Short mmCIF file of C-alpha atoms and ligand atoms in Angstrom, two decimals:
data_model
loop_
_atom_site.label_atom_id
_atom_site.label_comp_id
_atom_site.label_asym_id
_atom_site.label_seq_id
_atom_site.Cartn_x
_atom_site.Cartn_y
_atom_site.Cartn_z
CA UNK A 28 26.76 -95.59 -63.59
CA UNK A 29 27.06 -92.05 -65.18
CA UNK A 30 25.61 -92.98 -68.40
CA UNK A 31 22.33 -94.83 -66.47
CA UNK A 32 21.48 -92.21 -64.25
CA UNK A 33 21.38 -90.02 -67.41
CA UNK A 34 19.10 -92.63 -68.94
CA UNK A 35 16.90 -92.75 -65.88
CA UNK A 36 17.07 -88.84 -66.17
CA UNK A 37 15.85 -89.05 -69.81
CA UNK A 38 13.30 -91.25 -69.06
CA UNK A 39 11.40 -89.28 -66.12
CA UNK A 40 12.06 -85.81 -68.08
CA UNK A 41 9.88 -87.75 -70.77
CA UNK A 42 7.43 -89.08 -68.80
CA UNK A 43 6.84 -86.30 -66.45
CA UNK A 44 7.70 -83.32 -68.51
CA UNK A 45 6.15 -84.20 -71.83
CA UNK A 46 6.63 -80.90 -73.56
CA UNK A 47 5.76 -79.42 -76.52
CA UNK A 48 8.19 -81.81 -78.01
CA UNK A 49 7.55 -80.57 -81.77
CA UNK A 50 6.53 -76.95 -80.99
CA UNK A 51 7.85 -74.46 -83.74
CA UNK A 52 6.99 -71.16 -82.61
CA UNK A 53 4.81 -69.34 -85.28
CA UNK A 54 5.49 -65.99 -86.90
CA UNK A 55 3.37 -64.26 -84.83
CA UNK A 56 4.75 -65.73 -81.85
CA UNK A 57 8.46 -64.42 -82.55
CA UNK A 58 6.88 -61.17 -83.14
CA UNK A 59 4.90 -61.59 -79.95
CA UNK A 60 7.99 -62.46 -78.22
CA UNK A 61 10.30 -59.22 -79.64
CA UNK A 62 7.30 -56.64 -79.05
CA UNK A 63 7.79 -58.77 -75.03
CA UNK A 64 11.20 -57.64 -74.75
CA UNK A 65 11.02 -54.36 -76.11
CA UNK A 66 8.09 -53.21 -73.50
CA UNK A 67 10.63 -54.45 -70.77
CA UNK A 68 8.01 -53.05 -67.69
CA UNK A 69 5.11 -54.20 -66.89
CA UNK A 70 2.46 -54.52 -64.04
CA UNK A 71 1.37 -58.01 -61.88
CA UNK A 72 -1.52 -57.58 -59.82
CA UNK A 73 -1.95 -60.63 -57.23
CA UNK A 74 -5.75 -60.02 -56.30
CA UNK A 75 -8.40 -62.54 -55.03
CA UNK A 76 -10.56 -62.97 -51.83
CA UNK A 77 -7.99 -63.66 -49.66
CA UNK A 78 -7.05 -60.12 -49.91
CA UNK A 79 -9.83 -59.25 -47.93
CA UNK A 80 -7.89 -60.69 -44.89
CA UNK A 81 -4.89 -58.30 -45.42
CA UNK A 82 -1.99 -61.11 -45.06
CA UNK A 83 -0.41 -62.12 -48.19
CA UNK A 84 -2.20 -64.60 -50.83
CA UNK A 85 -0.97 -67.37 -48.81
CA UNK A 86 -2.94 -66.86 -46.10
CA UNK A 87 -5.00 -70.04 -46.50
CA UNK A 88 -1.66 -72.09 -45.72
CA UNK A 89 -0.16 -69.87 -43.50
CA UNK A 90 -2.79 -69.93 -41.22
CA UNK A 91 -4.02 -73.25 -41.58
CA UNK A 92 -7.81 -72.13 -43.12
CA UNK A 93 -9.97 -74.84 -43.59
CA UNK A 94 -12.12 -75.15 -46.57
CA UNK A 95 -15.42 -74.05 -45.43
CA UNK A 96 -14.20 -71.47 -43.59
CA UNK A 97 -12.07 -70.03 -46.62
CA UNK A 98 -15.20 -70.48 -48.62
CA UNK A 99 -16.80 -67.88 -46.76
CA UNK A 100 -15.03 -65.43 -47.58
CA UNK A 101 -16.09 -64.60 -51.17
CA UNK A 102 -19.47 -64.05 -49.11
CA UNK A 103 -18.04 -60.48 -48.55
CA UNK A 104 -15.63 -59.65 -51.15
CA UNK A 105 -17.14 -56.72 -52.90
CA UNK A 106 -14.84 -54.23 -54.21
CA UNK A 107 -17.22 -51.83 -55.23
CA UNK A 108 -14.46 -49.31 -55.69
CA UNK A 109 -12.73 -51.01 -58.75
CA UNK A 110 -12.31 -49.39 -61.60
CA UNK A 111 -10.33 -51.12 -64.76
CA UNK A 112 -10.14 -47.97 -66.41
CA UNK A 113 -8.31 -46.37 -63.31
CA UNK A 114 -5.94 -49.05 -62.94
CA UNK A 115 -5.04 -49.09 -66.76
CA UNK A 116 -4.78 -45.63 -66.38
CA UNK A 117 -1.88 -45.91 -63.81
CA UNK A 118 -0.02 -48.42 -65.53
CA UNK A 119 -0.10 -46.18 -68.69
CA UNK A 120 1.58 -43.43 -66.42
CA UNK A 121 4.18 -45.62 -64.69
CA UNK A 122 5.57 -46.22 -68.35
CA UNK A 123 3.91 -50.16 -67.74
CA UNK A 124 3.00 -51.67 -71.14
CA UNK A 125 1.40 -54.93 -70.15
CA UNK A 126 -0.36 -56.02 -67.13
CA UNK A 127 -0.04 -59.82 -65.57
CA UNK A 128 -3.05 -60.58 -63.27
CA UNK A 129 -4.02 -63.69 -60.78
CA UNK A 130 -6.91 -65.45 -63.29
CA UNK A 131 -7.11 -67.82 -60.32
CA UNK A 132 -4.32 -68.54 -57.36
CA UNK A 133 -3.49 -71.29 -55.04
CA UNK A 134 -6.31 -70.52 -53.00
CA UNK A 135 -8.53 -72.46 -56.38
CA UNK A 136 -10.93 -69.13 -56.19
CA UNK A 137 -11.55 -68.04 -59.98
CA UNK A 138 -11.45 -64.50 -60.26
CA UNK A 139 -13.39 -65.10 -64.18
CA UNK A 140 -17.07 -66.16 -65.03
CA UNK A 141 -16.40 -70.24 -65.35
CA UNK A 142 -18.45 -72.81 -66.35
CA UNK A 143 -16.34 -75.89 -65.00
CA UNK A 144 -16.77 -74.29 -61.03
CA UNK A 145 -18.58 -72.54 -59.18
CA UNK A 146 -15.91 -71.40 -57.49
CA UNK A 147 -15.79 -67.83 -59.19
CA UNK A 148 -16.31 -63.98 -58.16
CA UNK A 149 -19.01 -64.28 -60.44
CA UNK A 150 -21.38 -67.12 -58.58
CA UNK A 151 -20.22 -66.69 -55.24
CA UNK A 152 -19.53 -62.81 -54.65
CA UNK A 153 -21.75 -60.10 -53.50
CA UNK A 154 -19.82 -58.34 -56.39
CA UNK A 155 -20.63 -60.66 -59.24
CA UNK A 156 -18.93 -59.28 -62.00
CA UNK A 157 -15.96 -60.97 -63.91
CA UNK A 158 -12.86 -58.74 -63.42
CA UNK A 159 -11.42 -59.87 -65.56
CA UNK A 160 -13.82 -59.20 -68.02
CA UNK A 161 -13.79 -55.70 -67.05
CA UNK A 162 -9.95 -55.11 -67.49
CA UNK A 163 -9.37 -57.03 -70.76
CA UNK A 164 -11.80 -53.85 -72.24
CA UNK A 165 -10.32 -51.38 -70.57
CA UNK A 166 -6.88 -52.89 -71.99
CA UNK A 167 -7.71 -53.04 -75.42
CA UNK A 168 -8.78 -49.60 -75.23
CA UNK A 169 -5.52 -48.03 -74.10
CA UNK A 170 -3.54 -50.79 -75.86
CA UNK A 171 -1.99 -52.58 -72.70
CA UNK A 172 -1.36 -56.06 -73.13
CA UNK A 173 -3.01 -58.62 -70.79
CA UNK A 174 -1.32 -61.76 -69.37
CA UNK A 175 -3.15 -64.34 -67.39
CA UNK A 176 -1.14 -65.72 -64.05
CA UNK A 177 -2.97 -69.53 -63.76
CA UNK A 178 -1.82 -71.50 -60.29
CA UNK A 179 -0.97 -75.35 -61.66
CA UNK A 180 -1.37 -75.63 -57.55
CA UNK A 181 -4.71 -75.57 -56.40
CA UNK A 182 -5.31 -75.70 -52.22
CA UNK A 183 -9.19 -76.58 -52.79
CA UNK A 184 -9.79 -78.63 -55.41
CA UNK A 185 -10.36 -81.97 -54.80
CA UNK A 186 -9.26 -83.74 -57.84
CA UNK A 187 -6.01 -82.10 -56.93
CA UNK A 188 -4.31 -84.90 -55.91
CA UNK A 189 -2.15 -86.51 -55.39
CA UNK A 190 -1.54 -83.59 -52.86
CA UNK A 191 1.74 -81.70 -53.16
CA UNK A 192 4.21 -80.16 -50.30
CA UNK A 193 1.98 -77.00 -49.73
CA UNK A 194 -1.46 -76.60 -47.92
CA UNK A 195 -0.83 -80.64 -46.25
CA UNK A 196 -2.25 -78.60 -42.84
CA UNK A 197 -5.27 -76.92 -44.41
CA UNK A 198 -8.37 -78.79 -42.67
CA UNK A 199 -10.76 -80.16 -44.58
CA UNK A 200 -9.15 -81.08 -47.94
CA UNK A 201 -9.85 -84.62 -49.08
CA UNK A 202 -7.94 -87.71 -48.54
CA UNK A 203 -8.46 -88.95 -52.54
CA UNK A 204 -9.07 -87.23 -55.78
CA UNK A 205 -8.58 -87.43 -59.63
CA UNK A 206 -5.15 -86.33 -61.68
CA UNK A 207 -6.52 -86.43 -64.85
CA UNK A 208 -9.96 -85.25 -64.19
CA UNK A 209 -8.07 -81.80 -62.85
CA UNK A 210 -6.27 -81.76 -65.70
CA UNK A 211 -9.45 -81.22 -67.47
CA UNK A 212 -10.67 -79.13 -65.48
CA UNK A 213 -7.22 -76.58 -66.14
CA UNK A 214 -7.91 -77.10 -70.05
CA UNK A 215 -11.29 -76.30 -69.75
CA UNK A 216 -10.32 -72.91 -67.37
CA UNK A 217 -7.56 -72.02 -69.93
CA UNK A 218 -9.62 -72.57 -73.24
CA UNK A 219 -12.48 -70.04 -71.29
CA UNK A 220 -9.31 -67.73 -70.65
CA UNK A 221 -8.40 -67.54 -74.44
CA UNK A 222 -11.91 -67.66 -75.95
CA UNK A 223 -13.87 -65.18 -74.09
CA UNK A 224 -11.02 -61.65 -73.45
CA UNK A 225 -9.97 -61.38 -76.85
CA UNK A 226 -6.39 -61.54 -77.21
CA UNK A 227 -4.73 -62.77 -74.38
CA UNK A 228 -0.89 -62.09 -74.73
CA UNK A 229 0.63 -64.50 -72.59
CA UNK A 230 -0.50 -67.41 -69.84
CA UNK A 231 2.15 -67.53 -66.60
CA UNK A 232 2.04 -70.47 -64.63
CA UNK A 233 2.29 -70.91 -61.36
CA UNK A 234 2.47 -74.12 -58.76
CA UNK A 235 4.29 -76.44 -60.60
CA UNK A 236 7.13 -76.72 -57.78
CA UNK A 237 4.33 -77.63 -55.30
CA UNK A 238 4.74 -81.33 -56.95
CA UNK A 239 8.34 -81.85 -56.25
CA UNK A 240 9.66 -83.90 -53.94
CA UNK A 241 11.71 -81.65 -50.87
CA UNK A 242 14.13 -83.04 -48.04
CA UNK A 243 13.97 -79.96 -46.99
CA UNK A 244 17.60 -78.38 -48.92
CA UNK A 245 16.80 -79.20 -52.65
CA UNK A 246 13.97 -79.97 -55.15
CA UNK A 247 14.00 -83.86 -55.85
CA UNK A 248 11.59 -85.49 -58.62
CA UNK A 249 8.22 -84.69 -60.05
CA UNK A 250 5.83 -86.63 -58.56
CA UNK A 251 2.41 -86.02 -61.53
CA UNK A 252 2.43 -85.69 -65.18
CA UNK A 253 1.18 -81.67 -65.90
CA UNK A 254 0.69 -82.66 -69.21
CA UNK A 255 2.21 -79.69 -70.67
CA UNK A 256 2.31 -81.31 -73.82
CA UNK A 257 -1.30 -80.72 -74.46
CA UNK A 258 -1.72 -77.66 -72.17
CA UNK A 259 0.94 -75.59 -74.05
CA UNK A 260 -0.86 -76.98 -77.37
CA UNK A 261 -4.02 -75.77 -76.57
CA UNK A 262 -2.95 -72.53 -75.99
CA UNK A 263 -0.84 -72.31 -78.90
CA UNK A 264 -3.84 -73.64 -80.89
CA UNK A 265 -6.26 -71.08 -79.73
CA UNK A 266 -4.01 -68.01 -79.79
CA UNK A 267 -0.57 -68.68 -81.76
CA UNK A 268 0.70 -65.50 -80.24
CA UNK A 269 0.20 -66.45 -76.96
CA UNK A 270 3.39 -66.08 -74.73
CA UNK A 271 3.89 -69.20 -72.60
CA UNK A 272 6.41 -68.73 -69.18
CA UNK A 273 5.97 -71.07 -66.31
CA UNK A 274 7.30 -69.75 -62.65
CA UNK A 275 9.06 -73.78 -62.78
CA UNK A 276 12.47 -72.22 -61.48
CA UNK A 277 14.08 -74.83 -64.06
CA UNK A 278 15.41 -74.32 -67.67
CA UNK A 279 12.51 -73.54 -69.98
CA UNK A 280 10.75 -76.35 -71.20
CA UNK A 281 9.82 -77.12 -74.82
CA UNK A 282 6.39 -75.05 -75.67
CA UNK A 283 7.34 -72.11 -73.58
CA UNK A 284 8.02 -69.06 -74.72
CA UNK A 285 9.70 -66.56 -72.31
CA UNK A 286 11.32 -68.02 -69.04
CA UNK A 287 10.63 -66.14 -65.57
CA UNK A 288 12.61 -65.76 -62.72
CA UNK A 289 11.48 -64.38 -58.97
CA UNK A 290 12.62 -61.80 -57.00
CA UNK A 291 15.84 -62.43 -58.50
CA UNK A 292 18.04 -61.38 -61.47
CA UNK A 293 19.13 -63.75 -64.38
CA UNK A 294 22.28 -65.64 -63.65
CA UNK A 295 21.45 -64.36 -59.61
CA UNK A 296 20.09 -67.04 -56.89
CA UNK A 297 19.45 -64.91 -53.85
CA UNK A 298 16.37 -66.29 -52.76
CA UNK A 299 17.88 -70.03 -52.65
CA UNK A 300 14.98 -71.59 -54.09
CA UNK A 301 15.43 -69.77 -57.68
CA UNK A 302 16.64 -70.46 -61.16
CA UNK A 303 20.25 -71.90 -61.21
CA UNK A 304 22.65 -70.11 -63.37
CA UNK A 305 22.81 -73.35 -65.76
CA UNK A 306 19.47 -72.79 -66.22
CA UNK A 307 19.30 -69.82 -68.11
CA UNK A 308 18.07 -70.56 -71.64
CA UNK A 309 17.44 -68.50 -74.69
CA UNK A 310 14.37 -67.61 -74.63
CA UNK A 311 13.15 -63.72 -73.75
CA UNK A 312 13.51 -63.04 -69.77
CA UNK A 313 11.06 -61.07 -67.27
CA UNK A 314 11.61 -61.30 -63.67
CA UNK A 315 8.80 -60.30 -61.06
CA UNK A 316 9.37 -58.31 -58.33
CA UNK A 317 7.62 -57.01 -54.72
CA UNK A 318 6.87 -53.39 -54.01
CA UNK A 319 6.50 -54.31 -50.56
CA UNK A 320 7.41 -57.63 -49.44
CA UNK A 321 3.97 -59.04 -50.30
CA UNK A 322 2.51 -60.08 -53.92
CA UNK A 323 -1.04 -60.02 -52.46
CA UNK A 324 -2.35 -57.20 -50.25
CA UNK A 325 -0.77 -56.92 -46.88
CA UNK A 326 -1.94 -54.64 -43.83
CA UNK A 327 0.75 -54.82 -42.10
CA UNK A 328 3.86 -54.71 -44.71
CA UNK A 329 5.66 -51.59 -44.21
CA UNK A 330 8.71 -52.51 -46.23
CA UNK A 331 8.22 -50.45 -48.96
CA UNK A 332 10.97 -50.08 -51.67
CA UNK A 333 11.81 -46.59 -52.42
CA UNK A 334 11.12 -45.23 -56.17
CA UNK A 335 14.74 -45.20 -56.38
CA UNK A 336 15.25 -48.39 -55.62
CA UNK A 337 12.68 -49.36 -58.03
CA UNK A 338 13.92 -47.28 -60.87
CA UNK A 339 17.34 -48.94 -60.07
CA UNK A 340 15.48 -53.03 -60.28
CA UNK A 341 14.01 -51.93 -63.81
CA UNK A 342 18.09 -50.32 -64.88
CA UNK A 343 19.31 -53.90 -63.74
CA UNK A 344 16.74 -55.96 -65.62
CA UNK A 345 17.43 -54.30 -68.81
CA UNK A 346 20.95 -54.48 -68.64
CA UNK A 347 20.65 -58.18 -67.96
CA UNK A 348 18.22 -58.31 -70.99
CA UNK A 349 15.03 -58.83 -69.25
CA UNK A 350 11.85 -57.36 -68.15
CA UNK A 351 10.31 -56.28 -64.90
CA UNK A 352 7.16 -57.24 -63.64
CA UNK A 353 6.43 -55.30 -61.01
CA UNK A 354 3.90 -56.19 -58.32
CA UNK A 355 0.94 -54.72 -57.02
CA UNK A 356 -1.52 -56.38 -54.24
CA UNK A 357 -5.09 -54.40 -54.44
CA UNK A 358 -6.89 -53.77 -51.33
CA UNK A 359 -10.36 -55.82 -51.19
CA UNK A 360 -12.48 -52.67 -52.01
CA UNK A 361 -10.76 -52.91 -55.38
CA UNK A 362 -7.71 -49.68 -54.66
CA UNK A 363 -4.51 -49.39 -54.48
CA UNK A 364 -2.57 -48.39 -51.74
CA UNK A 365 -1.89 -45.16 -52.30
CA UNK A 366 2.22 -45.13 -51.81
CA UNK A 367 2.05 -47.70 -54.53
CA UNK A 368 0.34 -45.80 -56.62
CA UNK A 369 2.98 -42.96 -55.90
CA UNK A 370 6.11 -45.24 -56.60
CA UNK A 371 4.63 -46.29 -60.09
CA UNK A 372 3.70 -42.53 -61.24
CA UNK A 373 7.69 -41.82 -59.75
CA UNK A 374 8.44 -44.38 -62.16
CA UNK A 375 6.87 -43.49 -64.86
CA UNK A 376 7.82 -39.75 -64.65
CA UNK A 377 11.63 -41.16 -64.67
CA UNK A 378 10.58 -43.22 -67.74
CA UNK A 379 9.50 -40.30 -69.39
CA UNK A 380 12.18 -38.52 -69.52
CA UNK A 381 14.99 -41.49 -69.68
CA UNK A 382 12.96 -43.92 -71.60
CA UNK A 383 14.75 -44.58 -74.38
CA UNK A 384 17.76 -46.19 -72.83
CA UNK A 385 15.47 -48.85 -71.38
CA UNK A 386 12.69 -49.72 -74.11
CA UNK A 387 13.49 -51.43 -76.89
CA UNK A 388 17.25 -52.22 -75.64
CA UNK A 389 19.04 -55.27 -74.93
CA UNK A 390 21.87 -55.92 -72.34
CA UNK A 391 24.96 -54.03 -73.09
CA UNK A 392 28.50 -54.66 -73.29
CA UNK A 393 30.02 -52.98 -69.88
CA UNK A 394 28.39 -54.27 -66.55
CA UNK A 395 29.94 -53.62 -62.92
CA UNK A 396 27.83 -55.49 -60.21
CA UNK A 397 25.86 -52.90 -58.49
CA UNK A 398 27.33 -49.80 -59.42
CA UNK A 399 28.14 -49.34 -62.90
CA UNK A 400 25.42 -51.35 -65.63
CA UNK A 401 24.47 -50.86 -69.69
CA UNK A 402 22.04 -51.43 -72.01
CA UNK A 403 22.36 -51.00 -75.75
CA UNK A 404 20.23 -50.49 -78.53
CA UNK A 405 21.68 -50.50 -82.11
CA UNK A 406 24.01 -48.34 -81.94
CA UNK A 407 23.55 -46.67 -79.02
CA UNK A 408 25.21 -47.90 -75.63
CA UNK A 409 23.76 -46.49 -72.78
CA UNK A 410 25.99 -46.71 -69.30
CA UNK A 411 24.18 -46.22 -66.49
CA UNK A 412 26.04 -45.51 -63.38
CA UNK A 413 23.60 -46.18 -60.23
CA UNK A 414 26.22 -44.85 -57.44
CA UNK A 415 28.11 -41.26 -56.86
CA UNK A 416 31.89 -42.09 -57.93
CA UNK A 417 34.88 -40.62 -58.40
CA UNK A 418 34.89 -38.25 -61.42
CA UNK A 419 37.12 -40.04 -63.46
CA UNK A 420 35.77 -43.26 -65.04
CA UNK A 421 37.76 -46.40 -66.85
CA UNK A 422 36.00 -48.71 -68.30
CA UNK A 423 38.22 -51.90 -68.87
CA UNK A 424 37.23 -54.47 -71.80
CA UNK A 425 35.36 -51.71 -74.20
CA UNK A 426 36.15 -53.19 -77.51
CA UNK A 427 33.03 -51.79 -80.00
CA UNK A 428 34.55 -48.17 -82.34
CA UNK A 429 33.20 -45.49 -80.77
CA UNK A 430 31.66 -41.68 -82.94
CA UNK A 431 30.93 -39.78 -79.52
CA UNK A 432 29.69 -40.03 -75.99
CA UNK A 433 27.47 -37.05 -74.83
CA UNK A 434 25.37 -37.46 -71.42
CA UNK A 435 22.22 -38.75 -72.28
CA UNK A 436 19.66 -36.80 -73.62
CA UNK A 437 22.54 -33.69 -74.27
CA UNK A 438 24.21 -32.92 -77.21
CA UNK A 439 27.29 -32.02 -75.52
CA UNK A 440 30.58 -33.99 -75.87
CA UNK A 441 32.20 -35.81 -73.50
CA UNK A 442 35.73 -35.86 -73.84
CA UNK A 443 37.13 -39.33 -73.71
CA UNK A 444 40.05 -41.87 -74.51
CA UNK A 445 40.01 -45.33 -75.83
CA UNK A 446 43.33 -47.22 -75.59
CA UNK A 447 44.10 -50.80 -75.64
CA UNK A 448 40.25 -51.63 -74.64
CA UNK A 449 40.32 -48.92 -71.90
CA UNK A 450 37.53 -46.29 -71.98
CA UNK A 451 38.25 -43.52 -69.83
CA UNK A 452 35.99 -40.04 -69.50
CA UNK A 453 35.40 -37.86 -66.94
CA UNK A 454 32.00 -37.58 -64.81
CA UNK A 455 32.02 -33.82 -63.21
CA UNK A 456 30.35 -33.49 -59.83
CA UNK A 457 27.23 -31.51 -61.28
CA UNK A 458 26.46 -34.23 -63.53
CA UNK A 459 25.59 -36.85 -61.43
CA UNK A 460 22.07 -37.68 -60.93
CA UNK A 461 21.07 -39.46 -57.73
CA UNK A 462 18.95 -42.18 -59.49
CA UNK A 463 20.95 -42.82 -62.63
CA UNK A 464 24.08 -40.82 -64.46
CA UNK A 465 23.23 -42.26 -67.87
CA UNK A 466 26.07 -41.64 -70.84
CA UNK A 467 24.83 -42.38 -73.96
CA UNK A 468 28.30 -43.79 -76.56
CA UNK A 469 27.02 -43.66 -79.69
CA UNK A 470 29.00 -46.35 -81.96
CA UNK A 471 30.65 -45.83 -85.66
C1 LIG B 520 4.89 -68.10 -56.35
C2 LIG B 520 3.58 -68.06 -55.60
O1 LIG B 520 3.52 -69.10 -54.68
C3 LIG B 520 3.40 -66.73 -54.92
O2 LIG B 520 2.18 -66.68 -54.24
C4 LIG B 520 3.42 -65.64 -55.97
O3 LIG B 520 2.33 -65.79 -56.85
C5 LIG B 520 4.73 -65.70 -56.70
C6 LIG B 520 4.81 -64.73 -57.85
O4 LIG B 520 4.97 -67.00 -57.22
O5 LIG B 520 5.96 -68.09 -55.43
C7 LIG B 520 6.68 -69.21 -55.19
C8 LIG B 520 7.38 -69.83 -56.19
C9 LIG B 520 8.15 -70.93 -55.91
C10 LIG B 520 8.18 -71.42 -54.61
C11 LIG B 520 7.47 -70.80 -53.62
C12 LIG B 520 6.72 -69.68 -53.91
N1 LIG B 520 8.96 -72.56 -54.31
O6 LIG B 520 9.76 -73.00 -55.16
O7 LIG B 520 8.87 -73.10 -53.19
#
């Protein structure tokens, strides 16, 4: 019984998943991938025209908007106070190396000059210029990285059906549609994406859960084909480089080439609906996270996280060996909120000075829930300890040879002692920082 529900599981992971199956990751891809990990903070902006209506990019399920009455609303999106260069600017300050945008969301509204829809800020905004357009220059002028967010879901396209669990009370979407033709339609979006903004540096999808069956408690089968098989090779046929992740909340599928989590940690589940700890493959690891509690702009969200907090989110993804993409939902006159903008240039001042023992490191060896967590690179480990303790610290299970420990950034020697795998040293009072006591042990 064992063995044939295995089969049966074989069978629909072939027929529904079709990955990659042969994809060998090219040179520049692997280097595409470690340059990913080292930059370890970067920048997602969820912006379309339902940000004009201040509630969240959701808005056109949550509040049940028909189709032509959503379709209004590019009518008056005109952010006539966006400026790429700005925003660029910013995430160059916060210490941000790459930026993630919404190429087109669940709503189905392209925020890029297409010629497969009309659909687009382009044709149908007061505004009509491609955004995207405009920060893919002002990125390759400061060297920031762009990624491309692409919804798999789409609320308004017909062809998008079968219909998944989301949007079912939107009025106005129709009752038949067709699979493969919106297929086509995605590969002809995604070759546009990686033809006309120069290099693209990765492609994050978005949606696919939307086609899973739910009783409400767990994620059941996948009811279409994505064809990720010949999505993932058409973008690793037009850019090689081109980092593949897919917001799937299941192990990383073949032809993918970072895996993402959500408002969660690696190895963590808090939300309920994300990535289970068996899950966790080896590929490179970024997990997005809220300012507020919104991705796209919200009026009334109040629920900002402090820049300590934040600091502490980006500590925590290093030392669990991935990067933080930290979100930002732009008002529809093309700002952002201004206590945003404060939080990131908080960041980036902390980032300036303690830097180095998040870039370019990887998870290190000593990690104590909340409180205590590491990250190394080479031979430096770097403990950071995120709450006021006692003054005297052990460290159980330190096994690496240690040449000295100094507090980061100091040349100073801390006294310590290393006996049977115990690491004990001494924190005085004046030496904690409220944000993050970092010691640096440097290894023999
Ligand atoms: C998705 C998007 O729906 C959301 O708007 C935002 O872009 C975020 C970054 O990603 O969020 C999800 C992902 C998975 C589920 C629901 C929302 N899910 O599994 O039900």
């Amino acid at each position: 019984m064992k063995q044939f529900a295995l089969v049966i599981a074989v069978m629909m992971s072939l027929q529904f998943m079709n990955a990659q199956e042969n994809y060998v990751p090219t040179e520049e891809n692997l280097d595409a991938r470690k340059w990913f990990q080292d930059a370890r903070f970067g920048l997602f902006i969820h912006w379309g025209v339902y940000s004009i209506l201040g509630d969240g990019e959701w808005v056109m399920n949550n509040q049940n908007i028909a189709i032509d009455e959503y379709e209004k609303l590019p009518s008056f999106f005109n952010p006539t106070e966006f400026d790429a260069d700005e925003w660029v600017r910013m995430v160059k300050e916060a210490g941000m190396k790459y930026i993630t945008i919404t190429s087109r969301h669940h709503d189905g509204f392209s925020m890029f000059d297409s010629n497969v829809t009309d659909y687009t800020i382009v044709k149908k905004t007061p505004y009509k210029k491609d955004v995207l357009k405009l920060l893919a220059e002002a990125c390759k002028k400061e060297g920031i990285k762009l990624f491309f967010y692409y919804s798999l879901l789409d609320w308004h396209d017909d062809n998008y059906f079968p219909r998944g669990r989301t949007g079912t009370k939107i009025p106005g979407r129709s009752t038949s549609g067709d699979w493969e033709k919106y297929i086509a339609f995605m590969k002809a979006q995604l070759t546009e994406l990686l033809t006309n903004y120069g290099e693209i540096t990765g492609i994050w999808f978005d949606g696919h859960w939307d086609q899973k069956e739910w009783d409400g408690k767990r994620f059941g089968a996948l009811r279409v084909d994505w064809h990720y098989d010949e999505i993932y090779k058409l973008i690793h046929d037009l850019q090689p480089h081109c980092l593949i992740g897919n917001n799937h909340h299941i192990a990383p599928v073949k032809g993918e080439d970072f895996q993402m989590f959500e408002r969660d940690l690696p190895g963590q589940n808090t939300t309920g609906f994300g990535t289970d700890v068996s899950d966790l493959g080896q590929l490179p690891f970024e997990t997005c996270k809220t300012i507020n509690g919104s991705w796209g702009f919200n009026l009334k969200d109040r629920n900002h996280k402090t820049s300590r907090e934040l600091i502490q989110y980006l500590i925590k993804a290093s030392s669990h060996n991935s990067n933080l993409l930290l979100n930002v939902g732009p008002m529809p006159n093309g700002k952002i909120q201004e206590k945003h903008v404060n939080s990131l240039a908080e960041m980036g001042k902390w980032l300036g000075k303690y830097g180095a023992s998040i870039y370019g490191t990887r998870s290190g060896p000593v990690q104590r829930g909340d409180s205590i967590r590491s990250t190394q690179k080479g031979k430096e480990i770097y403990i950071h300890f995120l709450k006021k303790q006692g003054g005297d610290v052990s460290l159980k299970g330190f096994k690496a040879k240690i040449k000295k420990i100094s507090f980061f950034g100091s040349d100073e020697r801390i006294k310590y002692s290393l006996k049977k795998e115990i690491l004990r040293f001494e924190i005085p009072e004046n030496k904690y920082d409220e944000i993050d006591t970092i010691v640096t042990v440097t290894l023999r």
